[in-house]
Amino acid sequence: MSENSMAIRKLGDLANPTRFLALAERVLPWFAALSALFLSVGLWLSFTTEGDYQQGETVRIMYVHVPAAWLSMMCYTVMAVSALGTLVWRHPLADVSARAAAPIGAAFTFLALVTGSLWGKPMWGTWWVWDARLTSVFVLFLMYLGLIALNRAMEDPSRSARVSAVLVLVGFVNIPIIKFSVEWWNTLHQPASVMRLDGPTIDPEFLRPLLVMAIGFTLLFFTLHIAAMRNEVWRRRVTSLRRQAARNAGRETLAP
Amino acid sequence: MMSHAAYVIASYLVAALTVAGLVLWVVGDGRARRRELKALEAAGIRRRSAQTAGGDDK
């Protein structure tokens, strides 16, 4: 490796996480406050707007189910971009970001699956079917769990970073499959009614709480993600400091 | 057969528990790491970048 790129990496290693910690400290209270605000307004709207003429009260499940499902895919996309950051630019924070996002993504995917099931039972008459949309989201959930397990199995983050980045990118193929599964195959799940080229086909009465909740959930995701990234930076500092302390201790005992 | 309201309440409960779990995990993890860093600092172990401004790199 050339002298120059070594210098850049060294600089990045030292400067970026430190700058990130300062930035996180500054933005986290704002993100947390905004998520709380949007989620409270969203919850209030969710329970005060009218029920659907066909679905009745169960339409309210949509206000948690859809944002959770949206986040399950966005989180994976964030991880895929981070994986590119690890492999292409070797950005020191990219792996931190991917690692911190995985448990959050798994939690939101779990939430989408459970609320979907709780919505499916009264509306479709079944908790679960192995159709394209449900199965592909279940696969996404398993991928999150696999990535978490992989990250935990390898102790040295510098070694696990590239392996899990490759795996994240390979798994990204699932995201368009999830998105378009309702159009490509026959499924019980309804096709998209918000993110459509010809605009939302959903009534404004339902769209309003849905959008507010989606913004609230997205803000919550970024709050948690930034906080989890900060934790991961701290965790790595603790590890390297302990290693340094052990090295120093070793040197002292070796020296006469 | 559960009433429709029961499915709605169950969904919001699961959502609340999941979000609460995530928040508690992130906050708890952060506190534990901060404690460890403080303990290391108290023991006199500092990052190389923090202790050598001029650098004693070999």
PDB file of C-alpha atoms in Angstrom:
ATOM      1  CA  MET A   1       0.000   0.000   0.000  1.00  0.00           C
ATOM      2  CA  SER A   2       1.342   3.408  -0.914  1.00  0.00           C
ATOM      3  CA  GLU A   3       2.515   5.866   1.700  1.00  0.00           C
ATOM      4  CA  ASN A   4      -0.178   8.278   0.655  1.00  0.00           C
ATOM      5  CA  SER A   5      -3.198   5.996   1.032  1.00  0.00           C
ATOM      6  CA  MET A   6      -1.840   4.790   4.356  1.00  0.00           C
ATOM      7  CA  ALA A   7      -1.768   8.380   5.535  1.00  0.00           C
ATOM      8  CA  ILE A   8      -5.327   8.952   4.348  1.00  0.00           C
ATOM      9  CA  ARG A   9      -6.565   5.841   6.096  1.00  0.00           C
ATOM     10  CA  LYS A  10      -4.812   6.743   9.286  1.00  0.00           C
ATOM     11  CA  LEU A  11      -6.271  10.201   9.224  1.00  0.00           C
ATOM     12  CA  GLY A  12      -9.717   8.803   8.501  1.00  0.00           C
ATOM     13  CA  ASP A  13      -9.408   6.249  11.268  1.00  0.00           C
ATOM     14  CA  LEU A  14      -8.660   8.877  13.831  1.00  0.00           C
ATOM     15  CA  ALA A  15     -10.674  11.828  12.655  1.00  0.00           C
ATOM     16  CA  ASN A  16     -13.923  10.433  11.338  1.00  0.00           C
ATOM     17  CA  PRO A  17     -15.300   8.471  14.289  1.00  0.00           C
ATOM     18  CA  THR A  18     -14.358  11.293  16.621  1.00  0.00           C
ATOM     19  CA  ARG A  19     -16.091  13.821  14.410  1.00  0.00           C
ATOM     20  CA  PHE A  20     -19.058  11.468  14.175  1.00  0.00           C
ATOM     21  CA  LEU A  21     -19.322  11.227  17.971  1.00  0.00           C
ATOM     22  CA  ALA A  22     -19.441  15.005  18.262  1.00  0.00           C
ATOM     23  CA  LEU A  23     -22.059  15.237  15.536  1.00  0.00           C
ATOM     24  CA  ALA A  24     -24.158  12.466  17.109  1.00  0.00           C
ATOM     25  CA  GLU A  25     -24.077  14.244  20.442  1.00  0.00           C
ATOM     26  CA  ARG A  26     -25.467  17.351  18.797  1.00  0.00           C
ATOM     27  CA  VAL A  27     -28.190  15.861  16.569  1.00  0.00           C
ATOM     28  CA  LEU A  28     -29.493  13.002  18.747  1.00  0.00           C
ATOM     29  CA  PRO A  29     -31.700  15.104  21.070  1.00  0.00           C
ATOM     30  CA  TRP A  30     -33.341  16.766  18.052  1.00  0.00           C
ATOM     31  CA  PHE A  31     -33.952  13.480  16.270  1.00  0.00           C
ATOM     32  CA  ALA A  32     -35.367  11.926  19.428  1.00  0.00           C
ATOM     33  CA  ALA A  33     -37.668  14.880  20.095  1.00  0.00           C
ATOM     34  CA  LEU A  34     -38.897  14.976  16.485  1.00  0.00           C
ATOM     35  CA  SER A  35     -39.596  11.222  16.436  1.00  0.00           C
ATOM     36  CA  ALA A  36     -41.543  11.505  19.700  1.00  0.00           C
ATOM     37  CA  LEU A  37     -43.537  14.411  18.288  1.00  0.00           C
ATOM     38  CA  PHE A  38     -44.387  12.703  14.982  1.00  0.00           C
ATOM     39  CA  LEU A  39     -45.180   9.390  16.665  1.00  0.00           C
ATOM     40  CA  SER A  40     -47.523  11.009  19.196  1.00  0.00           C
ATOM     41  CA  VAL A  41     -49.380  12.976  16.509  1.00  0.00           C
ATOM     42  CA  GLY A  42     -49.410   9.839  14.352  1.00  0.00           C
ATOM     43  CA  LEU A  43     -50.851   7.720  17.175  1.00  0.00           C
ATOM     44  CA  TRP A  44     -53.484  10.313  17.904  1.00  0.00           C
ATOM     45  CA  LEU A  45     -54.475  10.441  14.218  1.00  0.00           C
ATOM     46  CA  SER A  46     -54.418   6.635  14.006  1.00  0.00           C
ATOM     47  CA  PHE A  47     -57.095   6.319  16.652  1.00  0.00           C
ATOM     48  CA  THR A  48     -59.228   9.370  15.818  1.00  0.00           C
ATOM     49  CA  THR A  49     -59.659   8.906  12.053  1.00  0.00           C
ATOM     50  CA  GLU A  50     -62.535   6.851  10.737  1.00  0.00           C
ATOM     51  CA  GLY A  51     -62.449   3.116  10.239  1.00  0.00           C
ATOM     52  CA  ASP A  52     -62.727   1.621   6.771  1.00  0.00           C
ATOM     53  CA  TYR A  53     -66.213   0.784   5.438  1.00  0.00           C
ATOM     54  CA  GLN A  54     -65.090  -2.760   4.663  1.00  0.00           C
ATOM     55  CA  GLN A  55     -62.245  -3.437   7.066  1.00  0.00           C
ATOM     56  CA  GLY A  56     -63.725  -1.576  10.032  1.00  0.00           C
ATOM     57  CA  GLU A  57     -61.322  -1.029  12.922  1.00  0.00           C
ATOM     58  CA  THR A  58     -58.616  -3.335  11.592  1.00  0.00           C
ATOM     59  CA  VAL A  59     -57.519  -0.683   9.087  1.00  0.00           C
ATOM     60  CA  ARG A  60     -55.716   0.918  12.048  1.00  0.00           C
ATOM     61  CA  ILE A  61     -53.236  -1.966  11.999  1.00  0.00           C
ATOM     62  CA  MET A  62     -52.009  -0.463   8.727  1.00  0.00           C
ATOM     63  CA  TYR A  63     -50.574   2.556  10.572  1.00  0.00           C
ATOM     64  CA  VAL A  64     -47.990   0.388  12.309  1.00  0.00           C
ATOM     65  CA  HIS A  65     -47.719  -2.423   9.764  1.00  0.00           C
ATOM     66  CA  VAL A  66     -46.870  -0.329   6.700  1.00  0.00           C
ATOM     67  CA  PRO A  67     -44.234   1.908   8.374  1.00  0.00           C
ATOM     68  CA  ALA A  68     -42.594  -1.169   9.944  1.00  0.00           C
ATOM     69  CA  ALA A  69     -42.510  -2.940   6.571  1.00  0.00           C
ATOM     70  CA  TRP A  70     -41.151   0.192   4.883  1.00  0.00           C
ATOM     71  CA  LEU A  71     -38.391   0.448   7.504  1.00  0.00           C
ATOM     72  CA  SER A  72     -37.500  -3.216   7.161  1.00  0.00           C
ATOM     73  CA  MET A  73     -36.583  -2.508   3.532  1.00  0.00           C
ATOM     74  CA  MET A  74     -35.061   0.939   4.092  1.00  0.00           C
ATOM     75  CA  CYS A  75     -32.828  -0.408   6.838  1.00  0.00           C
ATOM     76  CA  TYR A  76     -31.497  -3.097   4.530  1.00  0.00           C
ATOM     77  CA  THR A  77     -30.877  -0.452   1.870  1.00  0.00           C
ATOM     78  CA  VAL A  78     -28.922   1.598   4.411  1.00  0.00           C
ATOM     79  CA  MET A  79     -26.897  -1.535   5.156  1.00  0.00           C
ATOM     80  CA  ALA A  80     -26.266  -2.153   1.449  1.00  0.00           C
ATOM     81  CA  VAL A  81     -25.008   1.421   0.966  1.00  0.00           C
ATOM     82  CA  SER A  82     -22.801   0.943   4.047  1.00  0.00           C
ATOM     83  CA  ALA A  83     -21.513  -2.318   2.573  1.00  0.00           C
ATOM     84  CA  LEU A  84     -20.494  -0.401  -0.557  1.00  0.00           C
ATOM     85  CA  GLY A  85     -18.797   2.115   1.733  1.00  0.00           C
ATOM     86  CA  THR A  86     -16.832  -0.723   3.333  1.00  0.00           C
ATOM     87  CA  LEU A  87     -15.816  -2.447   0.110  1.00  0.00           C
ATOM     88  CA  VAL A  88     -15.298   0.509  -2.229  1.00  0.00           C
ATOM     89  CA  TRP A  89     -14.213   3.437  -0.080  1.00  0.00           C
ATOM     90  CA  ARG A  90     -13.131   1.567   3.050  1.00  0.00           C
ATOM     91  CA  HIS A  91     -14.790   4.254   5.071  1.00  0.00           C
ATOM     92  CA  PRO A  92     -14.116   3.564   8.748  1.00  0.00           C
ATOM     93  CA  LEU A  93     -17.713   4.275   9.736  1.00  0.00           C
ATOM     94  CA  ALA A  94     -19.356   2.178   7.006  1.00  0.00           C
ATOM     95  CA  ASP A  95     -19.001  -1.130   8.824  1.00  0.00           C
ATOM     96  CA  VAL A  96     -20.061   0.524  12.070  1.00  0.00           C
ATOM     97  CA  SER A  97     -23.224   1.686  10.316  1.00  0.00           C
ATOM     98  CA  ALA A  98     -24.039  -1.722   8.795  1.00  0.00           C
ATOM     99  CA  ARG A  99     -23.403  -3.523  12.065  1.00  0.00           C
ATOM    100  CA  ALA A 100     -25.509  -1.088  14.103  1.00  0.00           C
ATOM    101  CA  ALA A 101     -28.410  -1.233  11.645  1.00  0.00           C
ATOM    102  CA  ALA A 102     -28.858  -5.024  11.598  1.00  0.00           C
ATOM    103  CA  PRO A 103     -30.625  -5.521  14.967  1.00  0.00           C
ATOM    104  CA  ILE A 104     -32.845  -2.485  14.324  1.00  0.00           C
ATOM    105  CA  GLY A 105     -33.798  -3.852  10.912  1.00  0.00           C
ATOM    106  CA  ALA A 106     -34.511  -7.266  12.403  1.00  0.00           C
ATOM    107  CA  ALA A 107     -36.801  -5.694  15.022  1.00  0.00           C
ATOM    108  CA  PHE A 108     -38.820  -3.745  12.454  1.00  0.00           C
ATOM    109  CA  THR A 109     -39.076  -6.766  10.141  1.00  0.00           C
ATOM    110  CA  PHE A 110     -40.328  -8.806  13.086  1.00  0.00           C
ATOM    111  CA  LEU A 111     -42.882  -6.076  13.792  1.00  0.00           C
ATOM    112  CA  ALA A 112     -44.033  -6.042  10.152  1.00  0.00           C
ATOM    113  CA  LEU A 113     -44.449  -9.830  10.173  1.00  0.00           C
ATOM    114  CA  VAL A 114     -46.362  -9.946  13.464  1.00  0.00           C
ATOM    115  CA  THR A 115     -48.683  -7.031  12.694  1.00  0.00           C
ATOM    116  CA  GLY A 116     -49.223  -8.434   9.201  1.00  0.00           C
ATOM    117  CA  SER A 117     -50.237 -11.731  10.739  1.00  0.00           C
ATOM    118  CA  LEU A 118     -52.565  -9.977  13.185  1.00  0.00           C
ATOM    119  CA  TRP A 119     -54.121  -8.163  10.233  1.00  0.00           C
ATOM    120  CA  GLY A 120     -54.263 -11.255   8.033  1.00  0.00           C
ATOM    121  CA  LYS A 121     -56.248 -13.343  10.494  1.00  0.00           C
ATOM    122  CA  PRO A 122     -59.383 -11.141  10.587  1.00  0.00           C
ATOM    123  CA  MET A 123     -59.142  -9.988   6.941  1.00  0.00           C
ATOM    124  CA  TRP A 124     -57.868 -13.024   5.025  1.00  0.00           C
ATOM    125  CA  GLY A 125     -58.949 -15.629   7.547  1.00  0.00           C
ATOM    126  CA  THR A 126     -55.398 -16.912   8.045  1.00  0.00           C
ATOM    127  CA  TRP A 127     -52.369 -15.950  10.130  1.00  0.00           C
ATOM    128  CA  TRP A 128     -49.871 -16.911   7.483  1.00  0.00           C
ATOM    129  CA  VAL A 129     -49.577 -18.124   3.894  1.00  0.00           C
ATOM    130  CA  TRP A 130     -46.364 -19.031   2.087  1.00  0.00           C
ATOM    131  CA  ASP A 131     -46.963 -16.639  -0.765  1.00  0.00           C
ATOM    132  CA  ALA A 132     -44.426 -14.400  -2.487  1.00  0.00           C
ATOM    133  CA  ARG A 133     -44.669 -11.248  -0.346  1.00  0.00           C
ATOM    134  CA  LEU A 134     -44.853 -12.955   3.026  1.00  0.00           C
ATOM    135  CA  THR A 135     -42.143 -15.474   2.231  1.00  0.00           C
ATOM    136  CA  SER A 136     -39.731 -12.872   0.825  1.00  0.00           C
ATOM    137  CA  VAL A 137     -40.148 -10.704   3.954  1.00  0.00           C
ATOM    138  CA  PHE A 138     -39.587 -13.778   6.100  1.00  0.00           C
ATOM    139  CA  VAL A 139     -36.369 -14.429   4.159  1.00  0.00           C
ATOM    140  CA  LEU A 140     -35.351 -10.813   4.858  1.00  0.00           C
ATOM    141  CA  PHE A 141     -35.898 -11.447   8.572  1.00  0.00           C
ATOM    142  CA  LEU A 142     -33.718 -14.555   8.423  1.00  0.00           C
ATOM    143  CA  MET A 143     -31.017 -12.589   6.598  1.00  0.00           C
ATOM    144  CA  TYR A 144     -30.958  -9.975   9.329  1.00  0.00           C
ATOM    145  CA  LEU A 145     -30.592 -12.723  11.938  1.00  0.00           C
ATOM    146  CA  GLY A 146     -27.840 -14.375   9.907  1.00  0.00           C
ATOM    147  CA  LEU A 147     -25.918 -11.107   9.607  1.00  0.00           C
ATOM    148  CA  ILE A 148     -26.229 -10.434  13.340  1.00  0.00           C
ATOM    149  CA  ALA A 149     -24.961 -13.944  14.073  1.00  0.00           C
ATOM    150  CA  LEU A 150     -22.054 -13.503  11.643  1.00  0.00           C
ATOM    151  CA  ASN A 151     -21.079 -10.161  13.172  1.00  0.00           C
ATOM    152  CA  ARG A 152     -21.092 -11.690  16.617  1.00  0.00           C
ATOM    153  CA  ALA A 153     -19.225 -14.814  15.606  1.00  0.00           C
ATOM    154  CA  MET A 154     -16.170 -12.907  14.411  1.00  0.00           C
ATOM    155  CA  GLU A 155     -14.495 -10.935  17.122  1.00  0.00           C
ATOM    156  CA  ASP A 156     -12.259  -8.763  15.001  1.00  0.00           C
ATOM    157  CA  PRO A 157     -14.467  -6.195  13.231  1.00  0.00           C
ATOM    158  CA  SER A 158     -11.835  -5.482  10.590  1.00  0.00           C
ATOM    159  CA  ARG A 159     -12.021  -9.093   9.481  1.00  0.00           C
ATOM    160  CA  SER A 160     -15.795  -9.530   9.629  1.00  0.00           C
ATOM    161  CA  ALA A 161     -16.450  -6.193   7.885  1.00  0.00           C
ATOM    162  CA  ARG A 162     -15.666  -7.357   4.351  1.00  0.00           C
ATOM    163  CA  VAL A 163     -17.330 -10.753   4.702  1.00  0.00           C
ATOM    164  CA  SER A 164     -20.572  -9.312   6.024  1.00  0.00           C
ATOM    165  CA  ALA A 165     -20.449  -6.478   3.456  1.00  0.00           C
ATOM    166  CA  VAL A 166     -20.335  -9.014   0.619  1.00  0.00           C
ATOM    167  CA  LEU A 167     -23.186 -10.945   2.209  1.00  0.00           C
ATOM    168  CA  VAL A 168     -25.282  -7.785   2.632  1.00  0.00           C
ATOM    169  CA  LEU A 169     -24.814  -6.913  -1.038  1.00  0.00           C
ATOM    170  CA  VAL A 170     -25.710 -10.420  -2.189  1.00  0.00           C
ATOM    171  CA  GLY A 171     -28.836 -10.314  -0.025  1.00  0.00           C
ATOM    172  CA  PHE A 172     -29.862  -6.965  -1.471  1.00  0.00           C
ATOM    173  CA  VAL A 173     -31.337  -8.835  -4.425  1.00  0.00           C
ATOM    174  CA  ASN A 174     -34.228  -9.670  -2.087  1.00  0.00           C
ATOM    175  CA  ILE A 175     -35.325  -6.028  -1.745  1.00  0.00           C
ATOM    176  CA  PRO A 176     -36.702  -5.542  -5.286  1.00  0.00           C
ATOM    177  CA  ILE A 177     -38.190  -9.038  -5.000  1.00  0.00           C
ATOM    178  CA  ILE A 178     -40.112  -7.941  -1.887  1.00  0.00           C
ATOM    179  CA  LYS A 179     -41.191  -4.668  -3.486  1.00  0.00           C
ATOM    180  CA  PHE A 180     -42.449  -6.182  -6.732  1.00  0.00           C
ATOM    181  CA  SER A 181     -43.554  -9.583  -5.401  1.00  0.00           C
ATOM    182  CA  VAL A 182     -47.149  -8.355  -5.254  1.00  0.00           C
ATOM    183  CA  GLU A 183     -47.047  -7.531  -8.963  1.00  0.00           C
ATOM    184  CA  TRP A 184     -45.000 -10.442 -10.285  1.00  0.00           C
ATOM    185  CA  TRP A 185     -46.890 -13.219  -8.540  1.00  0.00           C
ATOM    186  CA  ASN A 186     -50.394 -13.952  -7.385  1.00  0.00           C
ATOM    187  CA  THR A 187     -50.520 -13.260  -3.682  1.00  0.00           C
ATOM    188  CA  LEU A 188     -53.033 -12.622  -0.946  1.00  0.00           C
ATOM    189  CA  HIS A 189     -51.200  -9.411  -0.162  1.00  0.00           C
ATOM    190  CA  GLN A 190     -52.588  -6.308  -1.835  1.00  0.00           C
ATOM    191  CA  PRO A 191     -50.448  -4.432  -4.390  1.00  0.00           C
ATOM    192  CA  ALA A 192     -48.845  -1.072  -3.573  1.00  0.00           C
ATOM    193  CA  SER A 193     -51.324   1.708  -2.891  1.00  0.00           C
ATOM    194  CA  VAL A 194     -49.049   4.524  -1.655  1.00  0.00           C
ATOM    195  CA  MET A 195     -45.716   4.346  -3.506  1.00  0.00           C
ATOM    196  CA  ARG A 196     -47.092   4.175  -7.036  1.00  0.00           C
ATOM    197  CA  LEU A 197     -46.048   5.939 -10.216  1.00  0.00           C
ATOM    198  CA  ASP A 198     -49.598   7.242 -10.685  1.00  0.00           C
ATOM    199  CA  GLY A 199     -49.873   8.524  -7.118  1.00  0.00           C
ATOM    200  CA  PRO A 200     -51.491   7.021  -4.035  1.00  0.00           C
ATOM    201  CA  THR A 201     -54.844   5.298  -4.515  1.00  0.00           C
ATOM    202  CA  ILE A 202     -55.610   5.327  -0.823  1.00  0.00           C
ATOM    203  CA  ASP A 203     -58.177   7.717   0.681  1.00  0.00           C
ATOM    204  CA  PRO A 204     -56.677  10.872   2.306  1.00  0.00           C
ATOM    205  CA  GLU A 205     -58.479   9.917   5.534  1.00  0.00           C
ATOM    206  CA  PHE A 206     -56.104   6.922   5.818  1.00  0.00           C
ATOM    207  CA  LEU A 207     -53.155   8.470   4.039  1.00  0.00           C
ATOM    208  CA  ARG A 208     -52.714  11.269   6.588  1.00  0.00           C
ATOM    209  CA  PRO A 209     -52.123   9.130   9.691  1.00  0.00           C
ATOM    210  CA  LEU A 210     -50.118   6.686   7.589  1.00  0.00           C
ATOM    211  CA  LEU A 211     -47.708   9.364   6.352  1.00  0.00           C
ATOM    212  CA  VAL A 212     -47.278  10.923   9.794  1.00  0.00           C
ATOM    213  CA  MET A 213     -46.571   7.491  11.291  1.00  0.00           C
ATOM    214  CA  ALA A 214     -44.171   6.653   8.451  1.00  0.00           C
ATOM    215  CA  ILE A 215     -42.233   9.889   9.067  1.00  0.00           C
ATOM    216  CA  GLY A 216     -42.258   9.191  12.826  1.00  0.00           C
ATOM    217  CA  PHE A 217     -40.971   5.633  12.335  1.00  0.00           C
ATOM    218  CA  THR A 218     -38.283   6.810   9.903  1.00  0.00           C
ATOM    219  CA  LEU A 219     -37.092   9.472  12.364  1.00  0.00           C
ATOM    220  CA  LEU A 220     -37.115   6.851  15.112  1.00  0.00           C
ATOM    221  CA  PHE A 221     -34.995   4.574  12.937  1.00  0.00           C
ATOM    222  CA  PHE A 222     -32.375   7.266  12.356  1.00  0.00           C
ATOM    223  CA  THR A 223     -32.345   8.199  16.046  1.00  0.00           C
ATOM    224  CA  LEU A 224     -31.757   4.574  17.010  1.00  0.00           C
ATOM    225  CA  HIS A 225     -29.275   4.025  14.214  1.00  0.00           C
ATOM    226  CA  ILE A 226     -27.122   7.035  15.114  1.00  0.00           C
ATOM    227  CA  ALA A 227     -27.231   6.066  18.805  1.00  0.00           C
ATOM    228  CA  ALA A 228     -26.358   2.428  17.993  1.00  0.00           C
ATOM    229  CA  MET A 229     -23.493   3.586  15.753  1.00  0.00           C
ATOM    230  CA  ARG A 230     -22.173   5.706  18.585  1.00  0.00           C
ATOM    231  CA  ASN A 231     -22.360   2.668  20.887  1.00  0.00           C
ATOM    232  CA  GLU A 232     -20.454   0.613  18.322  1.00  0.00           C
ATOM    233  CA  VAL A 233     -17.710   3.266  18.045  1.00  0.00           C
ATOM    234  CA  TRP A 234     -17.419   3.262  21.829  1.00  0.00           C
ATOM    235  CA  ARG A 235     -17.361  -0.542  21.896  1.00  0.00           C
ATOM    236  CA  ARG A 236     -14.450  -0.580  19.441  1.00  0.00           C
ATOM    237  CA  ARG A 237     -12.597   2.047  21.453  1.00  0.00           C
ATOM    238  CA  VAL A 238     -12.995  -0.019  24.607  1.00  0.00           C
ATOM    239  CA  THR A 239     -11.647  -3.097  22.781  1.00  0.00           C
ATOM    240  CA  SER A 240      -8.641  -1.270  21.364  1.00  0.00           C
ATOM    241  CA  LEU A 241      -7.883   0.443  24.672  1.00  0.00           C
ATOM    242  CA  ARG A 242      -7.982  -2.900  26.470  1.00  0.00           C
ATOM    243  CA  ARG A 243      -5.686  -4.397  23.862  1.00  0.00           C
ATOM    244  CA  GLN A 244      -3.344  -1.449  24.256  1.00  0.00           C
ATOM    245  CA  ALA A 245      -3.398  -1.852  28.042  1.00  0.00           C
ATOM    246  CA  ALA A 246      -2.611  -5.549  27.686  1.00  0.00           C
ATOM    247  CA  ARG A 247       0.282  -4.768  25.324  1.00  0.00           C
ATOM    248  CA  ASN A 248       1.672  -2.194  27.713  1.00  0.00           C
ATOM    249  CA  ALA A 249       1.364  -4.605  30.614  1.00  0.00           C
ATOM    250  CA  GLY A 250       3.160  -7.265  28.573  1.00  0.00           C
ATOM    251  CA  ARG A 251       5.961  -4.867  27.710  1.00  0.00           C
ATOM    252  CA  GLU A 252       6.423  -3.886  31.346  1.00  0.00           C
ATOM    253  CA  THR A 253       6.737  -7.470  32.543  1.00  0.00           C
ATOM    254  CA  LEU A 254       9.144  -8.339  29.708  1.00  0.00           C
ATOM    255  CA  ALA A 255      11.389  -5.380  30.334  1.00  0.00           C
ATOM    256  CA  PRO A 256      14.101  -6.003  32.956  1.00  0.00           C
TER     257      PRO A 256
ATOM    258  CA  MET B   1     -62.794 -15.654  17.530  1.00  0.00           C
ATOM    259  CA  MET B   2     -61.273 -12.399  18.710  1.00  0.00           C
ATOM    260  CA  SER B   3     -63.054  -9.145  18.038  1.00  0.00           C
ATOM    261  CA  HIS B   4     -61.534  -6.787  15.493  1.00  0.00           C
ATOM    262  CA  ALA B   5     -60.546  -4.350  18.244  1.00  0.00           C
ATOM    263  CA  ALA B   6     -58.513  -7.096  19.917  1.00  0.00           C
ATOM    264  CA  TYR B   7     -56.376  -7.532  16.778  1.00  0.00           C
ATOM    265  CA  VAL B   8     -55.804  -3.776  16.616  1.00  0.00           C
ATOM    266  CA  ILE B   9     -54.851  -3.564  20.290  1.00  0.00           C
ATOM    267  CA  ALA B  10     -52.565  -6.596  19.976  1.00  0.00           C
ATOM    268  CA  SER B  11     -50.804  -4.982  16.996  1.00  0.00           C
ATOM    269  CA  TYR B  12     -50.191  -1.712  18.832  1.00  0.00           C
ATOM    270  CA  LEU B  13     -49.031  -3.598  21.913  1.00  0.00           C
ATOM    271  CA  VAL B  14     -46.491  -5.592  19.913  1.00  0.00           C
ATOM    272  CA  ALA B  15     -45.348  -2.363  18.235  1.00  0.00           C
ATOM    273  CA  ALA B  16     -44.981  -0.595  21.595  1.00  0.00           C
ATOM    274  CA  LEU B  17     -43.055  -3.515  23.104  1.00  0.00           C
ATOM    275  CA  THR B  18     -40.728  -3.829  20.100  1.00  0.00           C
ATOM    276  CA  VAL B  19     -39.951  -0.104  20.046  1.00  0.00           C
ATOM    277  CA  ALA B  20     -39.514  -0.004  23.831  1.00  0.00           C
ATOM    278  CA  GLY B  21     -37.185  -2.999  23.644  1.00  0.00           C
ATOM    279  CA  LEU B  22     -35.077  -1.335  20.949  1.00  0.00           C
ATOM    280  CA  VAL B  23     -34.851   1.964  22.829  1.00  0.00           C
ATOM    281  CA  LEU B  24     -33.937   0.242  26.101  1.00  0.00           C
ATOM    282  CA  TRP B  25     -31.294  -1.878  24.363  1.00  0.00           C
ATOM    283  CA  VAL B  26     -29.679   1.119  22.637  1.00  0.00           C
ATOM    284  CA  VAL B  27     -29.740   3.297  25.767  1.00  0.00           C
ATOM    285  CA  GLY B  28     -28.506   0.475  28.029  1.00  0.00           C
ATOM    286  CA  ASP B  29     -25.725  -0.486  25.620  1.00  0.00           C
ATOM    287  CA  GLY B  30     -24.633   3.160  25.411  1.00  0.00           C
ATOM    288  CA  ARG B  31     -24.525   3.518  29.191  1.00  0.00           C
ATOM    289  CA  ALA B  32     -22.501   0.331  29.637  1.00  0.00           C
ATOM    290  CA  ARG B  33     -19.944   1.394  26.986  1.00  0.00           C
ATOM    291  CA  ARG B  34     -19.633   4.867  28.491  1.00  0.00           C
ATOM    292  CA  ARG B  35     -19.010   3.287  31.902  1.00  0.00           C
ATOM    293  CA  GLU B  36     -16.281   1.061  30.470  1.00  0.00           C
ATOM    294  CA  LEU B  37     -14.581   4.012  28.787  1.00  0.00           C
ATOM    295  CA  LYS B  38     -14.662   5.994  32.031  1.00  0.00           C
ATOM    296  CA  ALA B  39     -13.221   3.060  33.959  1.00  0.00           C
ATOM    297  CA  LEU B  40     -10.387   2.717  31.426  1.00  0.00           C
ATOM    298  CA  GLU B  41      -9.683   6.417  31.581  1.00  0.00           C
ATOM    299  CA  ALA B  42      -9.665   6.295  35.372  1.00  0.00           C
ATOM    300  CA  ALA B  43      -7.070   3.520  35.108  1.00  0.00           C
ATOM    301  CA  GLY B  44      -4.896   5.875  33.088  1.00  0.00           C
ATOM    302  CA  ILE B  45      -5.392   4.191  29.721  1.00  0.00           C
ATOM    303  CA  ARG B  46      -5.963   6.728  26.964  1.00  0.00           C
ATOM    304  CA  ARG B  47      -6.161   6.646  23.228  1.00  0.00           C
ATOM    305  CA  ARG B  48      -2.833   7.270  21.557  1.00  0.00           C
ATOM    306  CA  SER B  49      -4.334  10.173  19.657  1.00  0.00           C
ATOM    307  CA  ALA B  50      -5.413  11.763  22.934  1.00  0.00           C
ATOM    308  CA  GLN B  51      -2.135  11.372  24.826  1.00  0.00           C
ATOM    309  CA  THR B  52       0.376  12.311  22.134  1.00  0.00           C
ATOM    310  CA  ALA B  53      -0.488  15.458  20.258  1.00  0.00           C
ATOM    311  CA  GLY B  54       2.939  15.576  18.568  1.00  0.00           C
ATOM    312  CA  GLY B  55       3.019  11.851  17.964  1.00  0.00           C
ATOM    313  CA  ASP B  56       5.690   9.416  19.074  1.00  0.00           C
ATOM    314  CA  ASP B  57       5.121   7.133  16.113  1.00  0.00           C
ATOM    315  CA  LYS B  58       8.147   4.888  16.208  1.00  0.00           C
TER     316      LYS B  58
END
